[in-house]
XYZ file of C-alpha atoms in Angstrom:
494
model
C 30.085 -11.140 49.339
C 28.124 -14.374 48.212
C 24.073 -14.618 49.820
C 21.264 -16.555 49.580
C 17.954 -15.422 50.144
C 15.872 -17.776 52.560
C 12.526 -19.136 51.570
C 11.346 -17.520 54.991
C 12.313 -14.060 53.226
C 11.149 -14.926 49.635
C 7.925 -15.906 51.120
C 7.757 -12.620 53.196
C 8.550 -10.777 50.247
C 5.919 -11.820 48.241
C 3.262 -11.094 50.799
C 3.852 -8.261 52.117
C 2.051 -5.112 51.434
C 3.460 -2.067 50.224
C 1.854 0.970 49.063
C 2.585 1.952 45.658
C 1.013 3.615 42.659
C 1.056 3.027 38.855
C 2.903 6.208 38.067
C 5.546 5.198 40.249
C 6.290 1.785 38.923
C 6.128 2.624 35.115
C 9.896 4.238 33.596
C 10.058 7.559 32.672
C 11.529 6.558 29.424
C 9.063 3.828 28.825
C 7.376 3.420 25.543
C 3.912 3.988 26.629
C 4.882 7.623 28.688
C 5.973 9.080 24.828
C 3.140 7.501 23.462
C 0.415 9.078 25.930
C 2.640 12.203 25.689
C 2.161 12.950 21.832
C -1.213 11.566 20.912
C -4.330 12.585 22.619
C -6.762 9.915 22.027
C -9.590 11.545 23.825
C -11.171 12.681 20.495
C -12.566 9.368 20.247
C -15.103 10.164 22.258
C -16.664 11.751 20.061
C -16.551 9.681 17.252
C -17.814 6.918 19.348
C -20.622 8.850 21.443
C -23.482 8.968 19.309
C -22.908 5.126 18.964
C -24.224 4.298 22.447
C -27.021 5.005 24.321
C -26.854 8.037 26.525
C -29.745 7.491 28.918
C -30.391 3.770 29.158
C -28.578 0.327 29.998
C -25.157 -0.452 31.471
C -21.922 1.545 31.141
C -20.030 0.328 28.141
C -16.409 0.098 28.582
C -14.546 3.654 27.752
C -14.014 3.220 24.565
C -10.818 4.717 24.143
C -9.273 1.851 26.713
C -11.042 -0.283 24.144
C -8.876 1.569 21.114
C -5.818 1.841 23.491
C -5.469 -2.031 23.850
C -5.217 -2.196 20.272
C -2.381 -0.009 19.614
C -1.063 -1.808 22.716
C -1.465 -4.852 20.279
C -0.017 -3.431 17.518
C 2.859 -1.298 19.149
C 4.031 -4.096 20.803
C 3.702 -6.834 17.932
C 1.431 -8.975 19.509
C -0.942 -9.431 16.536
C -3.547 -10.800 18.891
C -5.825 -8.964 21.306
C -6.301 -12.166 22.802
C -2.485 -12.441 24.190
C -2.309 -8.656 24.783
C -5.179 -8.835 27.398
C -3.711 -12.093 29.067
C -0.256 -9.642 29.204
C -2.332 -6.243 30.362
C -3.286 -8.666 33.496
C 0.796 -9.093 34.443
C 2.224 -5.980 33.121
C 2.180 -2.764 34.984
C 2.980 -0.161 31.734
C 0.203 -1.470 30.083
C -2.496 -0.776 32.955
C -0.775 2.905 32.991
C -1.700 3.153 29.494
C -4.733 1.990 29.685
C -5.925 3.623 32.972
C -7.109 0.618 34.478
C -5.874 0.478 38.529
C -3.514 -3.153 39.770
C -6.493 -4.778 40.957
C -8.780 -3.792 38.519
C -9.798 -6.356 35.943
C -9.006 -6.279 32.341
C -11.834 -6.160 29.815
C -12.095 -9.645 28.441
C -10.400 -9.709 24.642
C -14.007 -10.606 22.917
C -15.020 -7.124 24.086
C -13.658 -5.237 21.241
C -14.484 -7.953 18.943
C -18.176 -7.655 20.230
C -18.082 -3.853 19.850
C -16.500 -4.162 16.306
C -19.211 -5.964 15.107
C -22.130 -4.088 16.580
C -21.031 -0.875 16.630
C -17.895 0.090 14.515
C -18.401 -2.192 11.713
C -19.917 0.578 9.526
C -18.472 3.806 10.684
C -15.362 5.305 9.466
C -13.865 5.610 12.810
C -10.879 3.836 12.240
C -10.086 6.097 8.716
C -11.128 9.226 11.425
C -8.020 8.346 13.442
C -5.561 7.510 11.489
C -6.347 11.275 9.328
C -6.033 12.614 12.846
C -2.535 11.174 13.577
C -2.023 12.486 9.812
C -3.396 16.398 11.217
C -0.839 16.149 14.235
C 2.339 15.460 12.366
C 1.357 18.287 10.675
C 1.274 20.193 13.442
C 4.732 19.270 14.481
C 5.758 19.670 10.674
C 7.543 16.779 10.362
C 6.068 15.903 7.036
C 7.495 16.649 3.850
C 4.702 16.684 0.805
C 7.207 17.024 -2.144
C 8.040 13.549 -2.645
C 5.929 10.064 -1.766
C 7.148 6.758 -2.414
C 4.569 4.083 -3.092
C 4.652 0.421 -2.992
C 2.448 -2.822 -2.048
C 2.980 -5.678 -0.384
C 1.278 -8.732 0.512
C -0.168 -9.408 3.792
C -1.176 -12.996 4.418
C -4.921 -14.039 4.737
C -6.301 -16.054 7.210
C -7.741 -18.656 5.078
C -6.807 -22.175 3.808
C -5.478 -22.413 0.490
C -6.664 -25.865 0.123
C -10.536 -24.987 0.451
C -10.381 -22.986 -2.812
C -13.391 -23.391 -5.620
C -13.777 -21.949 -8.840
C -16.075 -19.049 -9.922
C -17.056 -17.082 -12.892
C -16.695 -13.262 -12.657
C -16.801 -10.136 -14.864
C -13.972 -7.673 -14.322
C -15.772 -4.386 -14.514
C -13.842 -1.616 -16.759
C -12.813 1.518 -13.889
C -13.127 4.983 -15.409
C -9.313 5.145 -15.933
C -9.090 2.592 -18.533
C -12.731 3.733 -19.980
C -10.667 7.026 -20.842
C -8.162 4.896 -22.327
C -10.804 2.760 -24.477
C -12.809 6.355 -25.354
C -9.171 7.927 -26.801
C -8.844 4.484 -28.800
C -11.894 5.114 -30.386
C -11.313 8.749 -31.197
C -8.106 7.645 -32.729
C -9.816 4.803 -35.047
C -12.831 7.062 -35.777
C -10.111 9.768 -37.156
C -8.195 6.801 -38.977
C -12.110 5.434 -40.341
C -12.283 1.945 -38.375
C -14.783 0.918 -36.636
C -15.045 1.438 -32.778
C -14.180 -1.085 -30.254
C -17.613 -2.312 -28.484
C -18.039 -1.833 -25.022
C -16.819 -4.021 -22.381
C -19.923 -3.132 -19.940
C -22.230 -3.995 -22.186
C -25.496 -4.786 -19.505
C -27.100 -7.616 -21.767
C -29.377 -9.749 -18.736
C -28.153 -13.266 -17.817
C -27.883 -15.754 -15.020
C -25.184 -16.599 -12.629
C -21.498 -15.668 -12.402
C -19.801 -12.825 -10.063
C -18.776 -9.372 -10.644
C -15.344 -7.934 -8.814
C -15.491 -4.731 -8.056
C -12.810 -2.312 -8.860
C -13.411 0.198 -6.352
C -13.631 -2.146 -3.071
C -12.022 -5.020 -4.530
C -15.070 -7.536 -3.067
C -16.781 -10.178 -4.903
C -20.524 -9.558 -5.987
C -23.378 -11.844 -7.491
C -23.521 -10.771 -11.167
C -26.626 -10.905 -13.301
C -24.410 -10.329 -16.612
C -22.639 -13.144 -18.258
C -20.955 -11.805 -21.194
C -16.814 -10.941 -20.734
C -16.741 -13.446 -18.021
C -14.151 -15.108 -16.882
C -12.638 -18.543 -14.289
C -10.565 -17.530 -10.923
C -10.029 -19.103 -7.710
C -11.941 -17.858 -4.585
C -11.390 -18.799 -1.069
C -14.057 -20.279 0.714
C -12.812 -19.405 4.421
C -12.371 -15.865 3.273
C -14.127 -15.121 -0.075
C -12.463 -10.997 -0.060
C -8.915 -12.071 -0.510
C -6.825 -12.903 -3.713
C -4.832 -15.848 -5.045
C -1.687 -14.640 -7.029
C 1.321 -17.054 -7.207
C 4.131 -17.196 -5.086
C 6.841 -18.224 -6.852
C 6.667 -20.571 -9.844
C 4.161 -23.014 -8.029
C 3.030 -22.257 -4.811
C -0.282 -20.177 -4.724
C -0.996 -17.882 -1.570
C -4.135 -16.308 0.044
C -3.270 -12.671 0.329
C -4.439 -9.268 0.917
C -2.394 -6.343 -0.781
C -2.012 -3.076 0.702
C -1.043 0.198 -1.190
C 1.236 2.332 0.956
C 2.990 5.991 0.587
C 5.047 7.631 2.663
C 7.183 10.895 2.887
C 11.187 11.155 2.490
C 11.193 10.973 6.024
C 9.098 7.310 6.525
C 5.824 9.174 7.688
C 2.962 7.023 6.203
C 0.321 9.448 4.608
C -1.994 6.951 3.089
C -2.733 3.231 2.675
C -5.590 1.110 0.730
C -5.992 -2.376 1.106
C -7.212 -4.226 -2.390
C -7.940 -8.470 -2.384
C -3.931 -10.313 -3.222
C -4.817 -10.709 -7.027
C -5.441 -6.585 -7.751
C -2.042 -5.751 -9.703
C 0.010 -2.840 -8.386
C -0.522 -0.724 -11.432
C -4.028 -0.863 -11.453
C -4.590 -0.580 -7.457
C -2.303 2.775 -7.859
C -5.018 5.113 -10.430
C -7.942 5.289 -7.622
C -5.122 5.404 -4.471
C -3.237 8.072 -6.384
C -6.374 10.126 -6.887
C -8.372 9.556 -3.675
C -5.553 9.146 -0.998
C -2.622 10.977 -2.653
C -3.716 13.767 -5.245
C -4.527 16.248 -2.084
C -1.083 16.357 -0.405
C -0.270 17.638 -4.268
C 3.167 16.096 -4.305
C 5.781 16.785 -6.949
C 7.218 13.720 -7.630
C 5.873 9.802 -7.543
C 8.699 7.132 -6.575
C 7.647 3.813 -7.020
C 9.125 0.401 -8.499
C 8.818 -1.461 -11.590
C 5.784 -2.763 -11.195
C 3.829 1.096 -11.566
C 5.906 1.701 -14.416
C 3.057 1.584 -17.349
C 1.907 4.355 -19.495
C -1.677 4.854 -18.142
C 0.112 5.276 -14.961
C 2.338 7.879 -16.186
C 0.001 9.681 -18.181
C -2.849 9.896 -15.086
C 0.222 10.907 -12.869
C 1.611 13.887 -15.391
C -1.795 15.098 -16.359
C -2.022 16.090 -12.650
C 1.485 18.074 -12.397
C 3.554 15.443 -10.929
C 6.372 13.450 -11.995
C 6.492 9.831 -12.063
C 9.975 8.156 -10.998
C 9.870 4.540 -11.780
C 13.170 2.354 -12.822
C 13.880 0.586 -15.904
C 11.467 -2.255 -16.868
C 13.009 -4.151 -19.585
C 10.503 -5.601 -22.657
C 8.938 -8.748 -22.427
C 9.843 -11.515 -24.844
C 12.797 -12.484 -26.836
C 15.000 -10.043 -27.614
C 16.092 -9.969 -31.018
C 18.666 -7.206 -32.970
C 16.200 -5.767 -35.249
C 13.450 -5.289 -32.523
C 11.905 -1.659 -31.688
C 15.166 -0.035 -30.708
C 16.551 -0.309 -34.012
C 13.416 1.680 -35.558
C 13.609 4.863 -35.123
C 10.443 7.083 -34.332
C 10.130 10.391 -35.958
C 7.218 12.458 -33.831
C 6.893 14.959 -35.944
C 5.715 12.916 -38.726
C 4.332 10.154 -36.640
C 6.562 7.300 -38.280
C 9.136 4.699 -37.585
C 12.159 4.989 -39.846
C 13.824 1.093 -40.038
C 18.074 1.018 -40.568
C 17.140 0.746 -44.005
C 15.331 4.332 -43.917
C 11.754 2.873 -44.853
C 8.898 4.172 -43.047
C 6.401 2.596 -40.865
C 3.203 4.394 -41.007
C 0.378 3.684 -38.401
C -2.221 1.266 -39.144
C -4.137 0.419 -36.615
C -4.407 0.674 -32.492
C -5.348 -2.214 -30.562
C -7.564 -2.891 -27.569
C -4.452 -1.895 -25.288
C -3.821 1.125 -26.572
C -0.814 0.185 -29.148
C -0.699 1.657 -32.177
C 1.182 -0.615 -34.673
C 3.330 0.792 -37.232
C 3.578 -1.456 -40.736
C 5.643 -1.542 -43.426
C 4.498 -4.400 -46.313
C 7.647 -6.759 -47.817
C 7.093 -5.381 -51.397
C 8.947 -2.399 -50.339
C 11.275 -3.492 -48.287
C 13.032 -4.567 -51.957
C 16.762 -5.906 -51.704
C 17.221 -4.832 -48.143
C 19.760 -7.057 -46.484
C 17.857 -6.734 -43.396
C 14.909 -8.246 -45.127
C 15.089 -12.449 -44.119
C 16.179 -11.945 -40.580
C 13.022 -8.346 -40.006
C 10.137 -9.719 -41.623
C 10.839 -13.710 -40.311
C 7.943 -15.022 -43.481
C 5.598 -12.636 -42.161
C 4.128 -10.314 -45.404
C 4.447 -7.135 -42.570
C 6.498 -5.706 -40.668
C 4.839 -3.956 -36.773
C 6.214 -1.765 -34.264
C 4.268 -0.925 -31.133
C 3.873 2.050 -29.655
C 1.638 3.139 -27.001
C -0.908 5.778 -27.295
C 0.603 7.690 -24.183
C 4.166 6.811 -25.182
C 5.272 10.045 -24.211
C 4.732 9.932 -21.068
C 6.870 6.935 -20.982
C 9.383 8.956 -22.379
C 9.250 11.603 -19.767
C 9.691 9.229 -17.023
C 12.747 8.028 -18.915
C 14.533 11.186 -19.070
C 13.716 11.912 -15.316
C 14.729 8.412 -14.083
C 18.166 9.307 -15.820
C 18.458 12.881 -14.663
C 20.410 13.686 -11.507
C 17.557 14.188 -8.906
C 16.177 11.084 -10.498
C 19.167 9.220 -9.371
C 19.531 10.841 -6.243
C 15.539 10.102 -5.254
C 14.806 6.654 -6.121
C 17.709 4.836 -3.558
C 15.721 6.540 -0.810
C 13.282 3.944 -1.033
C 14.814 1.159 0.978
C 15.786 3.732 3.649
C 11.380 4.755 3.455
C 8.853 2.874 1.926
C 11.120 -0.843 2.026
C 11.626 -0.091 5.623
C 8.673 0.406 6.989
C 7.197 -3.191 5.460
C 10.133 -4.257 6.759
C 9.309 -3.001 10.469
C 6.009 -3.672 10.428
C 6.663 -6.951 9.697
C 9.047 -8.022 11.722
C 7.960 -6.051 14.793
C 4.373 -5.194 14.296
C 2.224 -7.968 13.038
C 1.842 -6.877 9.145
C 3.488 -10.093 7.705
C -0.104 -11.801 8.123
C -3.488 -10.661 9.243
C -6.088 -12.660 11.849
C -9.149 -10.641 10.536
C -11.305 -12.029 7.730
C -13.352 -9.498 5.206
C -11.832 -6.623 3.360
C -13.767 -4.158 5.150
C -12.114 -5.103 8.287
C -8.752 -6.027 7.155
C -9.101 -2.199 5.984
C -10.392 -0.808 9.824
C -7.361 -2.894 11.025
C -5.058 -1.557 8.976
C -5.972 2.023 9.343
C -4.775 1.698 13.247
C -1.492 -0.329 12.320
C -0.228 2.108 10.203
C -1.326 5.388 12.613
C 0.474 3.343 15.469
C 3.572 3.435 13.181
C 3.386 7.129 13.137
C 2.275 7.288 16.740
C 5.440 5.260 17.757
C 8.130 7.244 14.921
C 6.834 10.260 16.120
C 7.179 9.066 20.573
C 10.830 8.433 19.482
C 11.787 11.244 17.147
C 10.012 13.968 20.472
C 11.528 11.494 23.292
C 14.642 9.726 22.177
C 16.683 7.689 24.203
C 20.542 8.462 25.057
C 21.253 5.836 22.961
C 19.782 8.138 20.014
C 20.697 11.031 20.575
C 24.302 9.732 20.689
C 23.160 8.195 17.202
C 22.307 11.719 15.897
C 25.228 13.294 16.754
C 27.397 10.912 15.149
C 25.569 10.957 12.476
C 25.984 14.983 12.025
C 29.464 14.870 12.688
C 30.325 12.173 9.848
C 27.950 14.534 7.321
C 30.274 17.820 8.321
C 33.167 15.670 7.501
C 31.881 14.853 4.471
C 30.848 18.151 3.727
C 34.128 19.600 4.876
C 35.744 16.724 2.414
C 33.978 17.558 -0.334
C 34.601 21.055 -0.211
């Protein structure tokens, strides 16, 4: 039967009094109830007690409601605290999750900003809670050490890529490629050449700017030798400039994540947009990753290098990367047609010459020559040597370990590992992108880009974990279906 309310009743309606509590107008199957029911957040008391003064001046705001409207932020994609407070004021799930009673106001969104920056700033708070998150998925063992897939993306910067200037800096050598250089010199000791001077060389000078490896951030530098020009941002003078495309240049941040077969993130480092891949993944690998002791390494192309391989195997793991094919022209009588003898340690070309090593360059690639006077009548000669008096082939000081990855990429559990990763680490970029505010950042400095980060990727977890304890019908239905169609397939197969 057709009705139409009255603006009498409407008007009624919207004045009258009721009484009524928070925990009665909040779902039971609401987002927030599964979050509060599997995280604890209390412990941030005492992280954040000592911070404040116990005897003297107002009462701060608690500061986990402070903490709790930031996952509110995060978990709900808002990617600004500014707009989450303005919805906390209208929305009755989020004052349930935050404690804070209907009439009671909402803490103003400079509040955290202001407690950031005069009390957090410098504490290690934020790295405190996402290891915690890390300790209680380990208590509900959902976590599975064996294998982590790694990858990095980039994360927008809040800065103007027209106010860029140029600036000299000096790339400081880390310890992994001083290893590198120190075998290089062994080798061309044993060989009698002369070592390769030092790259750190600390000869005084003026001016220039020093980047450093460990915390990606841009320092005043008193050296000027080994310098060299980039492009810094003057809004935000921590993150990178790589290209985009062929043209287009972007502001960026990069973060380094790994996760578990199952999506749980277990670590994440956030390095300035112009830190390559392979050398952001030595000091993640050994800092953030190296203590879960995993078995095997998954990650794309762009690890696939033989420093990385050899750091990764020297500490009992395997490395799966896929193929990365050579750089330059290809040509018919390139390396592949040499072949390399190790027990000897020469190249044997189609014509069954060898190619004895010469010499090893700054890289680490030794270079195998052969001289045209005795190459003879070979019918390969014209088309192999192309008017040069020698002939080189490269190989790398830890090709081995290139060699290992190979066979393991085309072994069986190779195969069956590496399409996992668009189902793990490719997915969660993709969520936390599309739902959770990681396709750009509103925080300037690396240092904070890194505090921010830490809570994104624990309220990832947090929220995985609310719906993997606390799944909806819809999901469970989901999961069934799901085991049915793999004991059909099982039943199939056998």
């Amino acid at each position: 039967m057709y009705f139409e309310k009255d603006k009498f009743s409407i008007n009624y309606d919207r004045n009258k009094t009721e009484l009524a509590c928070l925990e009665m107008l909040v779902p039971e199957d609401h987002l927030v109830r599964k979050v509060e029911k599997v995280l604890d957040l209390s412990f941030i008391h005492g992280l954040t007690r000592d911070l404040y003064c116990q005897d003297n001046g107002r009462k701060n705001i608690d500061t986990v409601i402070l903490f709790k409207i930031l996952i509110l932020n995060f978990l709900f994609g808002n990617n600004s605290i500014r707009k989450t407070c303005e919805e906390a004021k209208v929305n009755i799930a989020y004052r349930w999750y935050l404690g804070i009673g209907i009439s009671d106001p909402i803490p103003n969104y400079s509040t955290f900003s202001q407690n950031y920056i005069r009390k957090f700033s410098n504490t290690d708070i934020f790295e405190k809670i996402f290891e915690h998150v890390l300790e209680v998925l380990f208590e509900y063992k959902v976590i599975d050490t064996s294998i982590i897939f790694v990858d990095g993306t980039h994360i927008k910067a809040n800065a103007n890529k027209k106010k860029i200037e140029k600036k000299q800096i000096k790339v400081i050598t880390d310890k992994y490629h001083k290893e590198l250089k120190k075998e290089i010199n062994d080798f061309r000791e044993l060989n009698g050449r002369d070592k390769y001077p030092s790259d750190d060389d600390n000869d005084e000078g003026d001016g220039g700017y020093t980047i450093d490896d460990k915390t990606g951030e841009i320092k005043e530098n008193t050296n000027n030798k080994n310098v060299k020009e980039i492009n810094v941002s003057k809004t935000d003078p921590d993150c990178g400039v790589f290209n985009k495309g062929e043209h287009e240049i972007q502001l960026a941040y990069v973060d380094q994540v790994a996760c578990d077969t199952h999506g749980w993130i277990m670590g994440y480092e956030v390095n300035p947009g112009n830190v390559h891949d392979s050398k952001a993944f030595l000091p993640f690998f050994e800092n953030k990753l190296l203590k879960f002791k995993p078995e095997t390494i998954c990650a794309d192309a762009g690890y696939a290098n033989a420093l990385c391989a050899h750091i990764v195997q020297e500490n009992n793991c395997k490395l799966l990367v896929p193929y990365s094919a050579p750089k330059g022209q290809r040509t018919e009588l390139g390396k592949r047609a040499f072949e390399y003898i190790p027990e000897i340690d020469n190249f044997i070309c189609p014509n069954r010459k060898l190619l004895v090593p010469w010499n090893i360059n700054k890289n680490g690639y030794i270079e195998y020559k052969i001289h045209e006077s005795e190459c003879g009548n070979c019918p390969y000669k014209k088309e192999c040597l192309k008017g040069y008096a020698f002939k080189t082939v490269r190989n790398h000081l830890y090709e081995d370990c290139m060699l290992i990855c190979r066979d393991y990429r085309l072994s069986e559990e190779g195969k069956k590992i590496y399409p996992q990763r668009k189902q793990t680490i490719e997915r969660i970029f993709a969520d936390g992108k599309e739902n959770h505010g990681l396709r750009y950042t509103r925080f300037k400095g690396l240092q904070k880009n890194i505090n921010i980060r830490a809570l994104l990727y624990s309220c990832l977890n947090i929220k995985k974990l609310a719906l993997l304890k606390y799944p909806t019908p819809e999901a469970i239905r989901k999961r069934e279906k799901n085991k049915l169609n793999e004991a059909q397939k099982a039943s199939f197969s056998f």
